XYZ file of C-alpha atoms in Angstrom:
777
model
C 7.348 12.819 48.570
C 10.316 10.644 47.572
C 9.956 9.102 44.117
C 10.341 5.284 43.818
C 13.510 5.557 41.709
C 15.415 7.196 44.585
C 15.811 3.868 46.386
C 17.841 2.292 43.564
C 19.970 5.236 42.411
C 23.142 4.095 44.219
C 22.751 0.529 42.918
C 22.068 1.839 39.415
C 25.194 4.014 39.360
C 27.378 1.176 40.690
C 25.961 -1.314 38.179
C 26.435 1.054 35.232
C 30.019 1.846 36.278
C 30.810 -1.856 36.616
C 29.196 -3.148 33.397
C 29.141 -0.113 31.094
C 25.576 -0.926 30.035
C 22.379 -1.276 32.053
C 18.632 -1.522 31.444
C 16.293 0.274 33.850
C 12.661 -0.853 33.834
C 10.382 1.575 35.642
C 6.778 2.644 35.044
C 5.914 6.279 34.265
C 6.005 8.655 37.211
C 8.796 6.893 39.130
C 11.383 9.619 38.406
C 13.563 7.713 35.968
C 13.725 10.588 33.459
C 14.527 13.365 35.928
C 16.378 11.841 38.912
C 18.608 9.304 37.163
C 20.554 11.779 34.957
C 21.263 13.972 38.006
C 22.726 10.971 39.842
C 25.101 10.007 37.023
C 28.645 11.371 37.000
C 30.434 13.155 34.186
C 28.779 14.596 31.113
C 25.409 12.978 30.376
C 23.350 13.132 27.196
C 19.692 12.096 27.570
C 17.886 11.070 24.361
C 14.120 11.591 24.362
C 11.773 10.469 21.558
C 9.998 13.864 21.315
C 10.910 17.555 21.513
C 8.245 18.318 24.097
C 9.555 15.537 26.341
C 13.127 16.836 25.996
C 12.184 20.372 27.046
C 9.959 19.143 29.887
C 12.648 16.815 31.272
C 15.270 19.578 31.195
C 12.907 22.038 32.882
C 12.056 19.558 35.637
C 15.688 18.690 36.363
C 16.702 22.376 36.389
C 13.898 23.170 38.836
C 15.104 20.391 41.151
C 18.524 22.079 41.170
C 16.979 25.504 41.647
C 18.592 26.714 38.428
C 17.355 28.045 35.104
C 17.385 25.749 32.113
C 20.680 26.091 30.281
C 23.050 26.068 33.232
C 23.751 22.591 34.650
C 20.873 21.087 32.703
C 20.083 22.164 29.139
C 18.355 20.868 26.069
C 18.826 20.813 22.306
C 16.022 20.108 19.875
C 15.620 21.032 16.245
C 15.272 24.791 16.036
C 15.704 25.397 19.785
C 18.662 25.097 22.132
C 19.390 26.147 25.702
C 22.876 25.130 26.851
C 26.026 26.803 28.166
C 29.643 25.984 28.998
C 28.421 24.867 32.420
C 25.934 22.358 31.012
C 26.682 18.845 32.276
C 23.375 17.197 31.414
C 21.947 17.826 27.963
C 18.536 16.498 26.940
C 18.188 16.014 23.183
C 15.846 14.301 20.744
C 16.883 10.930 19.364
C 17.015 12.328 15.816
C 19.312 15.186 16.826
C 21.680 12.799 18.593
C 21.820 10.646 15.441
C 22.968 13.725 13.505
C 25.525 14.590 16.195
C 26.823 11.034 16.158
C 27.249 11.164 12.367
C 29.583 14.170 12.745
C 31.301 12.917 15.891
C 31.123 9.104 16.106
C 33.211 9.128 19.304
C 30.881 11.577 21.083
C 33.963 13.269 22.503
C 33.522 14.437 26.075
C 30.348 12.429 26.695
C 30.548 9.880 29.506
C 27.027 8.434 29.494
C 24.141 8.305 27.053
C 20.711 7.656 28.575
C 18.192 6.315 26.061
C 14.793 7.121 27.537
C 11.459 5.449 26.750
C 12.990 2.696 24.574
C 9.740 0.734 24.770
C 8.022 3.239 22.459
C 10.109 1.839 19.565
C 10.312 5.039 17.535
C 12.341 4.824 14.336
C 14.951 7.398 15.353
C 15.400 5.706 18.739
C 15.946 2.260 17.196
C 18.485 3.717 14.751
C 20.246 5.635 17.520
C 20.574 2.463 19.599
C 22.113 0.579 16.649
C 24.605 3.374 15.875
C 25.607 3.838 19.546
C 26.270 0.110 19.901
C 28.394 0.210 16.757
C 30.344 3.276 17.966
C 30.850 1.710 21.392
C 32.147 -1.529 19.877
C 34.692 0.176 17.626
C 35.525 3.654 18.916
C 34.245 4.228 22.454
C 34.282 1.069 24.561
C 34.274 3.340 27.635
C 30.986 5.030 26.669
C 28.303 4.037 29.157
C 24.812 3.283 27.834
C 21.740 3.276 30.064
C 18.449 2.300 28.431
C 15.161 2.919 30.225
C 11.794 1.347 29.516
C 8.345 1.662 31.039
C 7.391 -1.928 30.192
C 8.688 -5.229 31.489
C 9.709 -6.607 28.046
C 13.387 -5.753 28.507
C 15.151 -9.067 27.839
C 15.767 -8.374 24.158
C 17.057 -4.890 24.985
C 19.416 -6.285 27.616
C 20.718 -8.811 25.104
C 21.502 -6.074 22.580
C 23.452 -4.216 25.260
C 25.735 -7.216 25.803
C 23.628 -9.071 28.370
C 23.339 -5.908 30.423
C 22.042 -6.105 33.983
C 18.364 -5.217 34.366
C 17.260 -3.139 37.344
C 13.513 -3.049 37.964
C 11.616 -0.442 39.914
C 7.993 -0.791 40.942
C 5.727 2.091 41.847
C 3.124 1.958 44.554
C 0.446 3.585 42.445
C -3.046 4.352 43.636
C -5.890 2.078 42.540
C -7.521 2.884 39.228
C -11.067 1.769 38.505
C -11.964 0.823 34.934
C -15.178 1.793 33.171
C -16.001 1.018 29.552
C -17.844 3.575 27.428
C -18.183 1.940 23.998
C -19.240 4.121 21.070
C -22.881 4.209 20.113
C -23.906 3.011 16.662
C -22.403 5.404 14.100
C -20.766 7.577 16.790
C -17.423 9.174 15.841
C -14.464 8.724 18.155
C -14.344 12.379 19.255
C -18.056 12.277 20.132
C -17.566 9.136 22.208
C -14.590 10.705 23.997
C -16.556 13.918 24.682
C -19.394 11.847 26.169
C -16.932 9.951 28.387
C -15.260 13.236 29.454
C -18.573 14.682 30.635
C -19.242 11.504 32.574
C -15.787 11.688 34.153
C -16.334 15.322 35.152
C -19.547 14.325 36.904
C -18.120 11.255 38.676
C -14.481 12.093 39.544
C -12.743 15.100 41.096
C -9.591 16.581 39.581
C -8.445 17.076 36.005
C -9.297 14.781 33.098
C -6.684 13.587 30.607
C -8.175 12.280 27.357
C -6.183 10.469 24.679
C -7.204 10.985 21.048
C -5.419 9.733 17.919
C -4.611 13.098 16.330
C -4.908 16.863 16.065
C -8.095 16.797 13.988
C -9.918 14.686 16.589
C -8.677 16.993 19.371
C -10.057 19.998 17.481
C -13.450 18.357 16.895
C -13.683 17.077 20.470
C -12.910 20.572 21.802
C -15.873 21.916 19.820
C -18.131 19.372 21.556
C -17.054 20.408 25.064
C -18.656 23.843 25.444
C -18.276 25.344 28.894
C -15.272 23.145 29.743
C -11.710 24.444 30.237
C -10.038 22.432 27.455
C -6.242 22.369 27.035
C -4.793 20.702 23.904
C -1.484 18.842 24.100
C 0.238 17.537 20.982
C 3.596 17.742 19.262
C 2.593 20.415 16.746
C 1.857 23.109 19.316
C 4.299 25.875 20.176
C 6.570 25.229 23.128
C 4.838 27.830 25.327
C 1.418 26.202 24.789
C 2.862 22.735 25.430
C 4.584 23.856 28.614
C 1.363 25.432 29.894
C -0.426 22.081 29.530
C 2.211 20.475 31.757
C 1.666 22.955 34.606
C -1.069 22.610 37.207
C -3.967 24.917 36.365
C -5.948 27.298 38.538
C -9.219 25.720 37.449
C -10.345 22.189 36.735
C -9.100 21.237 33.245
C -9.642 18.691 30.513
C -6.381 17.965 28.699
C -6.940 16.523 25.224
C -3.683 14.839 24.222
C -2.169 12.607 21.588
C 0.179 9.735 22.403
C 2.903 12.137 23.627
C 1.311 12.105 27.096
C 1.459 8.307 27.446
C 4.781 7.850 29.223
C 7.424 10.542 28.664
C 5.412 13.450 30.130
C 3.670 13.988 33.433
C 0.419 15.969 33.421
C -0.253 17.056 37.029
C -3.618 16.992 38.740
C -5.106 14.148 36.682
C -7.653 11.925 38.436
C -9.483 10.548 35.397
C -8.251 9.266 32.046
C -10.444 8.896 28.969
C -8.844 6.568 26.428
C -10.129 6.521 22.848
C -8.188 3.272 22.329
C -6.660 4.668 19.146
C -3.324 6.115 18.112
C -1.827 7.394 14.890
C 1.304 5.708 13.578
C 3.415 6.065 10.413
C 2.548 3.728 7.585
C 3.745 3.459 3.999
C 2.041 1.879 0.983
C 4.988 1.080 -1.309
C 2.794 -0.249 -4.105
C 0.800 2.965 -4.387
C 3.565 5.346 -3.379
C 1.565 6.722 -0.454
C 2.858 7.289 3.042
C 1.434 9.007 6.060
C -0.222 8.296 9.372
C -2.682 5.473 9.953
C -5.131 5.220 12.832
C -4.715 1.913 14.705
C -5.880 0.309 17.930
C -3.518 0.763 20.847
C -1.743 -2.190 22.414
C -2.605 -3.563 25.828
C 0.691 -2.201 27.171
C -0.147 1.303 25.958
C -3.682 1.065 27.336
C -2.222 0.165 30.743
C 0.212 3.094 30.585
C -2.612 5.499 29.738
C -4.755 4.133 32.582
C -1.855 4.521 35.013
C -1.948 8.288 34.522
C -5.163 8.393 36.572
C -3.483 6.882 39.652
C -0.346 9.002 39.910
C -1.414 11.254 42.770
C -4.598 9.644 44.154
C -7.144 6.944 43.376
C -8.560 7.471 39.911
C -10.642 6.050 37.130
C -10.064 5.243 33.471
C -12.886 5.373 30.923
C -12.113 3.129 27.961
C -14.005 3.871 24.752
C -14.367 0.262 23.640
C -16.450 -2.723 24.819
C -14.998 -4.681 27.714
C -14.960 -7.944 25.742
C -12.691 -6.383 23.099
C -9.880 -5.632 25.539
C -8.490 -9.162 25.327
C -8.113 -8.800 21.552
C -5.678 -5.864 21.758
C -2.086 -6.605 20.660
C 0.318 -6.983 23.595
C 2.807 -4.300 22.547
C 2.909 -1.524 19.927
C 4.380 -2.442 16.563
C 7.865 -0.951 16.035
C 7.898 1.925 13.541
C 10.801 0.334 11.683
C 8.473 -2.420 10.429
C 5.846 -0.133 8.914
C 7.232 3.365 8.311
C 8.846 5.028 5.282
C 12.561 4.186 5.598
C 13.969 6.812 3.187
C 15.394 8.909 6.009
C 16.757 5.818 7.767
C 18.421 4.742 4.496
C 20.117 8.157 4.231
C 21.486 7.930 7.774
C 22.769 4.394 7.161
C 24.509 5.555 3.982
C 26.112 8.405 5.935
C 27.292 5.865 8.529
C 28.821 3.738 5.744
C 26.471 0.748 6.027
C 23.787 1.368 3.361
C 22.109 -2.002 3.894
C 22.355 -1.857 7.693
C 24.263 -5.143 7.792
C 26.694 -5.518 10.660
C 24.653 -3.363 13.035
C 22.945 -4.774 16.114
C 19.232 -4.091 15.591
C 16.332 -4.514 17.956
C 14.389 -5.231 14.752
C 16.300 -5.075 11.476
C 14.768 -2.834 8.789
C 12.705 -4.843 6.266
C 14.827 -5.267 3.088
C 12.006 -4.283 0.737
C 11.243 -1.017 2.524
C 14.942 -0.202 2.805
C 15.446 -0.878 -0.922
C 12.535 1.447 -1.689
C 14.143 4.151 0.451
C 17.485 3.783 -1.326
C 15.739 4.005 -4.704
C 14.231 7.362 -3.665
C 17.656 8.577 -2.503
C 19.237 7.659 -5.830
C 16.487 9.560 -7.654
C 17.154 12.603 -5.430
C 20.891 12.468 -6.102
C 21.713 11.589 -2.497
C 23.210 8.217 -3.418
C 25.479 7.173 -6.258
C 24.648 3.477 -6.414
C 24.880 2.878 -2.641
C 27.529 5.488 -1.819
C 26.531 8.741 -0.157
C 27.121 11.810 -2.324
C 28.136 15.275 -1.156
C 24.596 16.381 -1.969
C 23.304 13.518 0.180
C 25.383 14.627 3.167
C 24.111 18.156 2.757
C 20.538 16.868 2.672
C 21.146 14.826 5.831
C 22.540 17.870 7.671
C 19.288 19.771 7.093
C 17.560 17.402 9.519
C 14.556 16.998 7.204
C 13.076 14.066 5.353
C 15.253 13.674 2.226
C 12.347 14.659 -0.020
C 11.890 17.931 1.864
C 15.634 18.513 1.947
C 15.702 18.201 -1.847
C 12.762 20.623 -2.128
C 14.559 23.164 0.079
C 17.910 22.916 -1.712
C 16.589 22.965 -5.276
C 13.577 25.141 -4.516
C 15.752 27.918 -3.058
C 17.528 28.236 -6.398
C 14.233 28.404 -8.307
C 11.869 30.436 -6.130
C 14.127 31.956 -3.468
C 15.141 30.597 -0.109
C 12.387 32.353 1.854
C 9.508 30.928 -0.161
C 11.128 27.485 -0.368
C 11.698 27.460 3.394
C 8.110 28.570 4.137
C 6.630 25.810 1.972
C 8.953 23.158 3.395
C 8.100 24.281 6.932
C 4.400 23.713 6.179
C 5.099 20.344 4.532
C 7.136 19.264 7.562
C 4.216 20.227 9.784
C 1.346 19.254 7.473
C -1.229 18.729 10.210
C -1.255 22.248 11.646
C -4.538 23.305 10.034
C -7.596 22.041 8.263
C -8.171 22.388 4.526
C -6.623 20.857 1.446
C -5.220 23.973 -0.228
C -1.616 24.435 0.835
C -1.445 28.136 -0.044
C -3.871 28.930 2.797
C -1.571 27.501 5.453
C 0.940 29.658 7.275
C 4.405 28.424 8.138
C 5.951 28.805 11.583
C 8.027 31.991 11.000
C 10.814 30.822 13.306
C 11.120 27.459 11.592
C 10.990 29.065 8.125
C 13.809 31.468 9.059
C 15.875 28.608 10.449
C 15.462 26.559 7.265
C 16.222 29.511 4.997
C 19.396 30.203 6.930
C 20.607 26.655 6.284
C 20.584 27.121 2.514
C 23.963 28.397 1.396
C 23.818 31.809 -0.262
C 20.178 32.213 0.755
C 18.646 35.383 -0.610
C 15.238 36.854 0.236
C 12.550 35.922 -2.226
C 11.695 38.966 -4.330
C 9.479 37.150 -6.831
C 6.222 38.959 -7.699
C 3.267 38.109 -5.493
C 1.257 36.644 -8.365
C 3.947 33.971 -8.760
C 3.526 32.673 -5.222
C 0.953 30.031 -6.128
C 3.257 28.677 -8.803
C 6.240 28.825 -6.432
C 4.376 26.824 -3.786
C 3.370 24.157 -6.303
C 6.914 23.964 -7.653
C 8.425 23.321 -4.218
C 5.799 20.649 -3.513
C 6.536 19.020 -6.876
C 10.264 19.005 -6.138
C 9.547 17.079 -2.931
C 6.972 14.702 -4.423
C 7.370 14.604 -8.227
C 5.535 11.280 -8.487
C 2.493 12.940 -6.867
C 2.021 15.495 -9.637
C -1.546 14.789 -10.693
C -3.907 15.569 -13.548
C -7.682 15.328 -13.488
C -8.880 12.145 -15.196
C -11.746 13.795 -17.057
C -13.550 17.167 -17.107
C -15.582 17.666 -13.956
C -14.161 14.569 -12.256
C -12.835 14.854 -8.668
C -10.465 11.931 -9.347
C -6.870 12.683 -10.296
C -4.193 10.348 -11.674
C -0.824 10.876 -10.061
C 2.401 10.445 -12.011
C 3.211 7.446 -9.823
C 0.127 5.667 -11.176
C -2.167 6.027 -8.157
C -5.623 7.561 -8.466
C -6.722 9.930 -5.704
C -9.902 11.885 -5.062
C -9.963 15.618 -4.305
C -12.526 16.773 -1.722
C -14.854 19.600 -2.727
C -13.216 22.967 -2.067
C -11.137 25.819 -3.471
C -9.024 23.486 -5.611
C -12.046 21.896 -7.307
C -11.788 22.296 -11.054
C -7.987 22.481 -11.127
C -6.639 20.544 -14.091
C -3.265 19.900 -12.447
C -2.266 19.535 -8.798
C 1.005 19.197 -6.948
C -0.050 16.779 -4.195
C 1.812 16.957 -0.908
C -0.220 14.525 1.208
C -2.463 11.696 0.035
C -3.551 8.516 1.742
C -5.873 5.615 1.139
C -8.323 4.246 3.640
C -8.952 0.484 3.640
C -11.799 -0.469 1.340
C -11.622 2.680 -0.802
C -10.846 2.278 -4.502
C -9.041 5.628 -4.687
C -6.651 7.482 -2.453
C -7.727 10.782 -0.910
C -5.869 14.058 -1.419
C -5.225 15.761 1.938
C -2.918 18.622 0.962
C -2.123 20.047 -2.479
C -1.376 23.151 -4.536
C -2.732 24.192 -7.926
C -0.236 23.421 -10.708
C 0.055 23.447 -14.510
C 1.399 21.056 -17.121
C 4.298 23.404 -17.820
C 5.223 23.414 -14.128
C 4.949 19.621 -13.980
C 7.337 19.243 -16.910
C 9.794 21.670 -15.296
C 9.659 20.071 -11.852
C 9.916 16.439 -12.948
C 11.907 16.187 -16.193
C 13.197 12.735 -15.247
C 9.604 11.428 -15.324
C 9.107 12.542 -18.942
C 9.217 9.653 -21.392
C 8.207 9.109 -24.983
C 6.956 5.655 -25.694
C 4.903 3.684 -28.167
C 1.490 2.854 -26.752
C 0.075 -0.015 -28.793
C -2.541 -2.106 -27.044
C -6.069 -3.480 -27.226
C -8.740 -1.426 -25.502
C -11.894 -2.650 -27.208
C -10.061 -1.862 -30.436
C -6.447 -1.289 -31.419
C -4.922 1.795 -29.807
C -1.684 2.773 -31.546
C -0.046 6.050 -30.563
C 3.355 7.464 -29.830
C 2.757 9.185 -26.483
C 4.591 11.664 -24.292
C 4.076 10.750 -20.648
C 4.873 12.208 -17.255
C 5.112 8.994 -15.300
C 1.695 7.373 -15.698
C 0.066 10.562 -17.050
C -0.277 10.799 -20.840
C 0.454 14.354 -21.961
C 0.042 13.986 -25.730
C -0.034 11.366 -28.471
C 0.057 10.951 -32.243
C -0.953 7.988 -34.411
C 1.677 5.298 -34.840
C 2.165 2.841 -37.704
C 3.877 -0.222 -36.273
C 2.688 -3.415 -38.041
C 4.327 -5.831 -35.590
C 2.984 -4.080 -32.491
C -0.438 -3.752 -34.147
C -0.448 -7.489 -34.884
C 0.362 -8.180 -31.224
C -2.476 -5.883 -30.123
C -4.941 -7.627 -32.452
C -3.921 -11.003 -31.065
C -4.360 -9.650 -27.538
C -7.835 -8.489 -28.498
C -8.687 -11.953 -29.829
C -7.283 -13.452 -26.647
C -9.381 -11.100 -24.523
C -12.666 -11.114 -26.429
C -12.479 -14.471 -28.224
C -12.105 -15.769 -31.773
C -15.659 -14.709 -32.534
C -14.161 -11.449 -33.847
C -12.970 -13.417 -36.912
C -15.101 -14.488 -39.891
C -16.206 -18.040 -39.131
C -17.750 -19.780 -42.135
C -19.551 -23.093 -41.705
C -16.564 -24.802 -43.361
C -14.131 -23.206 -40.902
C -16.170 -24.379 -37.939
C -16.513 -27.897 -39.355
C -12.781 -28.154 -40.095
C -12.008 -27.202 -36.492
C -14.488 -29.813 -35.238
C -12.956 -32.530 -37.455
C -9.445 -31.773 -36.148
C -10.744 -31.847 -32.572
C -12.345 -35.252 -33.282
C -9.056 -36.725 -34.505
C -7.234 -35.275 -31.498
C -9.722 -36.988 -29.152
C -9.611 -40.326 -30.916
C -6.053 -40.602 -32.238
C -4.084 -38.057 -30.206
C -0.686 -37.103 -31.615
C 0.114 -35.795 -34.127
C -3.377 -34.298 -34.367
C -3.445 -31.069 -32.292
C -6.139 -29.779 -29.950
C -7.527 -26.753 -31.866
C -8.002 -24.486 -28.829
C -8.221 -20.697 -29.131
C -4.580 -20.396 -28.084
C -3.532 -22.954 -30.697
C -5.407 -21.079 -33.414
C -3.947 -17.755 -32.269
C -0.451 -19.209 -32.406
C -0.748 -19.769 -36.168
C -3.157 -16.942 -37.047
C -1.942 -14.332 -39.503
C -4.169 -11.234 -39.334
C -2.769 -10.142 -42.681
C -3.422 -6.482 -43.337
C -5.893 -6.072 -40.453
C -5.284 -2.891 -38.450
C -8.394 -2.565 -36.286
C -11.337 -4.470 -34.851
C -13.531 -4.139 -37.946
C -10.776 -5.678 -40.107
C -10.832 -8.892 -38.059
C -14.329 -9.681 -39.358
C -12.762 -10.024 -42.801
C -10.092 -12.509 -41.719
C -11.153 -16.061 -42.666
C -10.645 -18.275 -39.658
C -10.379 -21.415 -41.844
C -6.887 -20.456 -43.005
C -5.665 -20.470 -39.409
C -7.534 -23.677 -38.567
C -6.089 -25.519 -41.567
C -2.639 -24.280 -40.591
C -2.955 -26.542 -37.546
C -3.020 -29.691 -39.699
C 0.138 -31.721 -39.054
C 2.253 -32.777 -41.962
C 2.582 -35.354 -43.493
C -0.409 -36.800 -41.562
C -2.600 -34.063 -43.018
C -2.659 -35.954 -46.334
C -5.083 -38.442 -44.714
C -7.297 -35.802 -43.117
C -10.262 -36.346 -45.475
C -9.845 -40.094 -45.204
C -9.731 -40.266 -41.397
C -12.394 -37.599 -40.775
C -14.301 -37.227 -44.022
C -16.517 -34.228 -44.452
C -19.195 -36.431 -46.089
C -20.016 -40.166 -46.201
C -21.643 -41.909 -49.194
C -24.720 -43.924 -48.215
C -26.378 -46.824 -50.209
C -28.713 -44.400 -52.043
C -25.664 -42.713 -53.561
C -26.124 -39.507 -51.546
C -23.091 -37.996 -49.875
C -24.205 -36.877 -46.418
C -22.278 -34.467 -44.154
C -20.964 -35.951 -40.920
C -21.682 -33.854 -37.811
C -18.530 -33.652 -35.636
C -19.875 -31.063 -33.170
C -20.638 -33.572 -30.397
C -18.577 -36.167 -28.560
C -19.249 -38.743 -31.328
C -19.513 -38.337 -35.114
C -23.153 -38.296 -36.224
C -24.628 -39.058 -39.662
C -28.204 -37.719 -40.072
C -29.820 -39.670 -42.940
C -33.357 -40.696 -44.072
C -34.354 -44.314 -43.436
C -35.145 -44.962 -47.148
C -31.549 -44.066 -48.164
C -29.914 -46.801 -46.094
C -32.069 -49.876 -46.865
C -29.766 -52.864 -47.237
C -26.917 -51.241 -45.246
C -25.923 -53.528 -42.401
C -22.372 -52.502 -41.579
C -22.207 -49.423 -39.341
C -19.610 -47.033 -40.821
C -16.444 -46.335 -38.789
C -13.953 -43.429 -38.967
C -10.356 -42.737 -37.873
C -9.009 -46.052 -39.140
C -12.038 -47.878 -37.714
C -11.581 -46.595 -34.142
C -14.722 -44.484 -33.980
C -18.163 -45.796 -35.000
C -20.576 -43.326 -36.556
C -23.872 -42.802 -34.768
C -26.728 -42.746 -37.299
C -29.624 -40.396 -36.705
C -32.320 -42.008 -38.907
C -34.839 -39.493 -40.193
C -38.431 -39.606 -41.430
C -39.256 -38.451 -45.001
C -39.874 -35.019 -43.443
C -36.360 -34.989 -41.967
C -37.477 -35.537 -38.382
C -35.504 -37.960 -36.140
C -37.131 -41.378 -35.752
C -34.314 -43.487 -34.322
C -30.682 -43.301 -33.179
C -28.411 -46.306 -33.593
C -24.806 -47.295 -33.667
C -25.696 -50.857 -34.828
C -27.619 -50.952 -38.134
C -28.071 -54.734 -38.297
C -29.693 -54.748 -34.859
C -31.891 -51.778 -35.787
C -33.288 -53.507 -38.923
C -34.229 -56.532 -36.883
C -35.697 -54.934 -33.760
C -36.278 -51.266 -34.219
C -37.398 -50.917 -37.810
C -40.716 -52.798 -37.488
C -41.931 -50.305 -34.888
C -40.750 -47.320 -36.981
C -42.502 -48.815 -40.059
C -45.727 -49.307 -38.153
C -45.713 -45.722 -36.872
C -44.729 -43.923 -40.083
C -46.207 -45.767 -43.093
C -49.672 -44.459 -42.345
C -48.299 -40.907 -41.962
C -46.188 -41.106 -45.132
C -48.174 -43.513 -47.434
C -46.443 -42.326 -50.628
C -43.039 -43.503 -49.373
C -41.778 -47.082 -49.432
C -41.887 -48.996 -46.140
C -40.848 -52.566 -47.150
C -41.237 -55.368 -44.720
C -37.689 -56.594 -45.443
C -35.228 -53.658 -45.195
C -32.256 -55.992 -45.799
C -33.222 -56.606 -49.438
C -35.070 -53.381 -50.228
C -33.488 -51.011 -52.723
C -32.424 -47.698 -51.167
C -33.704 -44.512 -52.805
C -33.143 -40.779 -52.396
C -36.845 -39.964 -52.994
């Protein structure tokens, strides 16, 4: 059967020859990956986003020619290459072509580069596109670029390629029915997928292709499908296992795959697709120093691509593991990795290219400045950058084809523990999802990959260290890669560890439980959790931590308030305090005491009644007169407070607050303080009564008998504030409140006299209070 792409091959070749750049939009299964390169003239390099896709594409093209892989059509991926002098079409990964371009910016001898599956927006692919456009503009204007995409959103891509022509191919696919199988309450994703798979097996003929977010879910789903021929398909499998999944089986199969089977691979025999609706994408948390893979909902475009797999060869059905009403809420397209991923490796490649900030390059989406700055900071710490210039060490790290952290661990670890051990640990770290379990020492490295890495270290010697040192060697290599993830247990028996970068992470119960120190390789944090979670680690020691991360060691004075004054000179590894000794620093101690007062309030001081009253009198003058009388707030008092010889919380109770309060008095106005806001007022009986300034108005509580004959209500603050009199009975109980004495004697006193003279017959209750003589008793 002729594939749909065959009808446009001649037009495509003519258009590419005429314009030098072209965009081909074609859905999966139309033949764009396998037929187009064969139709192009000259030497062709095809860039695929994944190794498995590169090998599969080369194998398919070679089979069409009736040749073995490595003759006319070959491939090159990290750690595996099949090419010869006769190879005209070479399929490579995007990352490998970036490395090749760094060493040969002209791509000598290459006539056309085909960028496949651009719509997937992988980080390496976006970088490769930017570098190829730059090389074409300056060094190789004759280099032809053909970009292919499985989605229709190609206008931006065409614009980047200099308003390139867009050729669209449609595929007459078979109809695909849609069924929704939403998860039951509390049902895990793998259980929901397994339930949908069994339904598909009972309702549809042919193989079933199920999409799950990751390896762990594939493993758990396999366990739920007893009696079913299950074939896993993901990027961490060996090439032989991957290739077997892409061949038609003798029996009916269920292929459990990650996102690699969405568009760049064809799985034959599929009549039903089960879509979990989830995928795993790179994410980085710069604030906590955590990076890894996050599980997210797929986009509508991806969901359509997955569904299309069921209609390649015959009518099919897709089972979507989410409610039908939620489909309209899916994002339209997947988010580009460059917006969310760790950009340390991208920053290294840009520095090698001579544009450390990426300015001047034509980006589909430019790297976010903050994430790129964070990546450059890591590179400077690793010695790969000197300011923003690439160092010789940085170029060597880039040539290893690893994340810069792992490249550093391999280079420096080989010198410390031997190249073989360093390479084995780095191989596991670069493939950290190959097995379950947190303890890194229980994981086996791919022997082929470990040998390849060891061979790349100059002067590599076999590791002859004693076997009992292996645990320490593993932890040391991990610490070299992730020094800020060295972690110490917060307290005896606690599963929570504090990492040197300042992030807390919890260790699951297991063989590492009880370890005082860990070298953490992988940690992440799920939304809503207070701590991160340790996914992969090795047992370490404080001595190893000091040796692996000397640049994180600092000695600093730790003087602060933590319920009391803490004053120590501490040795720290990042955020982890290793040791401390008491420190005598009067100025820092004073600052800590003031912080404690700020945090817990001025109630820590000794407040006498006089101190409180003085503060209230100043506040009264501030309300009534304003400047220069200050508002005696806590902050104002703290600004003038002298703790004296106080060194700890208990000493504050001995500090008299009145000294600080009186220090607020403004000079020379303070000379009239007692006049404007007197502490006491003399009443007609001769008594000097305290004025109460605690409320909004000054109050004078005084017995009725002491103010007979007093008609003028007293006023304070230069007459601006009348005093409110609380007139008391002989027993000191309130009988009346007035701010107008003359009016009270005329209208209020007769009633008070009538009520109280029978109760207090021994006291004077004259009929005429205006002429009566006041008395204290």
